mmCIF file of C-alpha atoms in Angstrom:
data_model
loop_
_atom_site.group_PDB
_atom_site.id
_atom_site.type_symbol
_atom_site.label_atom_id
_atom_site.label_comp_id
_atom_site.label_asym_id
_atom_site.label_seq_id
_atom_site.Cartn_x
_atom_site.Cartn_y
_atom_site.Cartn_z
ATOM 1 C CA MET A 181 105.629 300.656 101.914
ATOM 2 C CA ALA A 182 109.171 299.710 102.957
ATOM 3 C CA TYR A 183 109.039 296.663 100.642
ATOM 4 C CA LEU A 184 108.066 298.809 97.676
ATOM 5 C CA ARG A 185 110.874 301.294 98.416
ATOM 6 C CA LYS A 186 113.466 298.494 98.732
ATOM 7 C CA ARG A 187 112.245 296.789 95.540
ATOM 8 C CA THR A 188 112.378 300.087 93.621
ATOM 9 C CA THR A 189 115.960 300.682 94.812
ATOM 10 C CA ILE A 190 117.019 297.165 93.739
ATOM 11 C CA LEU A 191 115.432 297.620 90.306
ATOM 12 C CA ALA A 192 117.112 301.016 89.837
ATOM 13 C CA GLU A 193 120.533 299.592 90.770
ATOM 14 C CA THR A 194 120.014 296.608 88.450
ATOM 15 C CA ALA A 195 118.963 298.820 85.536
ATOM 16 C CA LEU A 196 122.202 300.792 85.927
ATOM 17 C CA ASP A 197 124.223 297.562 85.623
ATOM 18 C CA TYR A 198 123.731 297.213 81.854
ATOM 19 C CA GLU A 199 126.363 296.182 79.335
ATOM 20 C CA GLU A 200 126.355 294.898 75.770
ATOM 21 C CA GLY A 201 129.005 293.894 73.309
ATOM 22 C CA THR A 202 130.438 291.199 71.078
ATOM 23 C CA TRP A 203 132.578 288.153 71.817
ATOM 24 C CA THR A 204 134.665 285.679 69.822
ATOM 25 C CA PRO A 205 133.350 282.092 69.898
ATOM 26 C CA GLY A 206 135.854 279.275 69.585
ATOM 27 C CA ALA A 207 135.583 275.504 69.217
ATOM 28 C CA SER A 208 137.087 272.745 71.337
ATOM 29 C CA THR A 209 138.129 270.932 68.133
ATOM 30 C CA GLY A 210 138.349 272.117 64.554
ATOM 31 C CA THR A 211 137.491 275.692 63.695
ATOM 32 C CA VAL A 212 134.391 277.791 64.007
ATOM 33 C CA THR A 213 133.538 280.863 61.955
ATOM 34 C CA PRO A 214 131.282 283.342 63.753
ATOM 35 C CA ASN A 215 128.748 285.009 61.444
ATOM 36 C CA SER A 216 127.372 287.156 64.254
ATOM 37 C CA ARG A 217 127.811 287.186 68.023
ATOM 38 C CA TRP A 218 126.534 289.357 70.836
ATOM 39 C CA TYR A 219 125.868 289.548 74.570
ATOM 40 C CA ARG A 220 123.669 291.688 76.795
ATOM 41 C CA LYS A 221 124.073 291.916 80.568
ATOM 42 C CA LEU A 222 121.421 293.274 82.907
ATOM 43 C CA GLY A 223 122.170 292.857 86.597
ATOM 44 C CA SER A 224 122.932 289.208 87.354
ATOM 45 C CA MET A 225 121.524 287.972 84.022
ATOM 46 C CA VAL A 226 123.459 287.729 80.744
ATOM 47 C CA TRP A 227 122.115 286.657 77.354
ATOM 48 C CA VAL A 228 124.784 285.337 74.992
ATOM 49 C CA GLY A 229 124.076 284.561 71.353
ATOM 50 C CA ALA A 230 125.845 283.700 68.129
ATOM 51 C CA SER A 231 125.525 282.266 64.675
ATOM 52 C CA VAL A 232 128.500 279.994 64.084
ATOM 53 C CA ALA A 233 129.642 277.674 61.293
ATOM 54 C CA PHE A 234 131.796 274.661 62.147
ATOM 55 C CA SER A 235 134.461 273.447 59.703
ATOM 56 C CA SER A 236 134.300 270.058 58.023
ATOM 57 C CA SER A 237 137.414 269.107 60.002
ATOM 58 C CA THR A 238 135.533 269.488 63.291
ATOM 59 C CA ALA A 239 135.973 266.252 65.210
ATOM 60 C CA THR A 240 133.049 264.030 66.070
ATOM 61 C CA GLY A 241 132.095 263.468 69.679
ATOM 62 C CA GLU A 242 131.585 266.138 72.286
ATOM 63 C CA GLN A 243 131.875 269.575 70.721
ATOM 64 C CA ARG A 244 132.107 272.762 72.747
ATOM 65 C CA ILE A 245 131.723 276.416 71.958
ATOM 66 C CA THR A 246 134.477 278.085 73.948
ATOM 67 C CA ASN A 247 135.167 281.648 75.124
ATOM 68 C CA ILE A 248 131.694 282.291 76.591
ATOM 69 C CA PRO A 249 132.230 285.859 77.886
ATOM 70 C CA PHE A 250 130.672 285.292 81.343
ATOM 71 C CA THR A 251 130.758 282.336 83.740
ATOM 72 C CA PRO A 252 127.406 281.255 85.224
ATOM 73 C CA VAL A 253 126.847 280.278 88.856
ATOM 74 C CA THR A 254 124.054 277.875 87.872
ATOM 75 C CA TYR A 255 123.365 275.412 85.057
ATOM 76 C CA SER A 256 122.045 277.175 81.942
ATOM 77 C CA ALA A 257 120.345 275.638 78.934
ATOM 78 C CA GLY A 258 120.210 277.487 75.656
ATOM 79 C CA TYR A 259 117.909 277.715 72.686
ATOM 80 C CA VAL A 260 119.044 276.682 69.216
ATOM 81 C CA GLY A 261 116.895 278.684 66.827
ATOM 82 C CA PHE A 262 118.319 277.472 63.522
ATOM 83 C CA THR A 263 120.696 274.795 62.416
ATOM 84 C CA THR A 264 121.846 273.161 59.195
ATOM 85 C CA TRP A 265 122.640 270.078 61.294
ATOM 86 C CA GLY A 266 120.747 266.806 60.851
ATOM 87 C CA SER A 267 117.368 266.330 59.220
ATOM 88 C CA THR A 268 113.715 266.392 60.212
ATOM 89 C CA ASP A 269 113.970 262.723 61.262
ATOM 90 C CA GLU A 270 116.790 263.362 63.727
ATOM 91 C CA PRO A 271 116.576 264.516 67.345
ATOM 92 C CA GLN A 272 116.638 268.152 68.413
ATOM 93 C CA MET A 273 119.779 270.051 69.340
ATOM 94 C CA MET A 274 120.456 271.589 72.749
ATOM 95 C CA ILE A 275 123.229 273.826 74.010
ATOM 96 C CA MET A 276 124.150 273.855 77.704
ATOM 97 C CA VAL A 277 126.568 275.690 79.983
ATOM 98 C CA TRP A 278 127.269 274.043 83.319
ATOM 99 C CA ASN A 279 127.872 276.221 86.370
ATOM 100 C CA SER A 280 131.372 277.653 86.787
ATOM 101 C CA LEU A 281 132.403 276.826 83.193
ATOM 102 C CA ASP A 282 133.145 279.214 80.332
ATOM 103 C CA TYR A 283 132.145 276.921 77.478
ATOM 104 C CA ALA A 284 128.920 275.446 76.116
ATOM 105 C CA ASN A 285 128.386 271.772 75.262
ATOM 106 C CA ILE A 286 126.320 270.927 72.187
ATOM 107 C CA TYR A 287 124.016 267.905 72.492
ATOM 108 C CA LYS A 288 121.373 266.146 70.481
ATOM 109 C CA THR A 289 118.302 265.166 72.443
ATOM 110 C CA TYR A 290 116.132 262.150 71.919
ATOM 111 C CA GLY A 291 113.603 261.508 74.648
ATOM 112 C CA ALA A 292 115.410 261.839 77.974
ATOM 113 C CA ALA A 293 118.834 261.065 76.474
ATOM 114 C CA LEU A 294 121.508 263.671 75.805
ATOM 115 C CA THR A 295 124.359 262.631 73.546
ATOM 116 C CA PRO A 296 127.134 264.742 72.000
ATOM 117 C CA ALA A 297 126.183 266.214 68.621
ATOM 118 C CA ASN A 298 128.511 265.923 65.641
ATOM 119 C CA VAL A 299 128.335 269.456 64.235
ATOM 120 C CA SER A 300 130.985 269.038 61.541
ATOM 121 C CA SER A 301 130.107 271.240 58.515
ATOM 122 C CA SER A 302 127.078 272.653 60.347
ATOM 123 C CA ARG A 303 125.820 276.098 61.234
ATOM 124 C CA ILE A 304 123.931 276.789 64.454
ATOM 125 C CA ASP A 305 122.283 279.950 65.776
ATOM 126 C CA PHE A 306 121.759 279.996 69.532
ATOM 127 C CA THR A 307 120.932 282.055 72.606
ATOM 128 C CA ILE A 308 121.823 281.162 76.203
ATOM 129 C CA GLY A 309 120.614 282.918 79.342
ATOM 130 C CA LEU A 310 123.219 282.887 82.143
ATOM 131 C CA ASN A 311 122.801 283.706 85.842
ATOM 132 C CA ILE A 312 126.230 285.058 86.764
ATOM 133 C CA SER A 313 125.977 286.247 90.359
ATOM 134 C CA GLY A 314 123.495 284.410 92.521
ATOM 135 C CA PRO A 315 119.737 284.851 92.963
ATOM 136 C CA PHE A 316 117.816 286.631 90.238
ATOM 137 C CA VAL A 317 116.653 290.140 91.114
#
């Protein structure tokens, strides 16, 4: 019974720690135009999402989405739901935030290899789940 009481208290405290809002994505090179952007925080977990368009002047090589509104304590991989990047013959795209950083790297994946994605003149829609304060509740 004590476990159930403690668990209920933790869940109630976590549910009270709720926040949502918008943020302004940036780019490490070139410019990015946000079409939509949002975040939702519940306890130690934050979901960050955006739909962004990169300019044609965006440099090739490693591209980053900057200004992530929360800094994770662990590595976090994101989901790219839509992109105008590449073609059906090209590898998939992945977005990742490494622990203690406030930016996301954009990669193309092919097998086990991760290489920087050239997102010049591309639009990507993504969601990243971030653990921001230790063990999940």
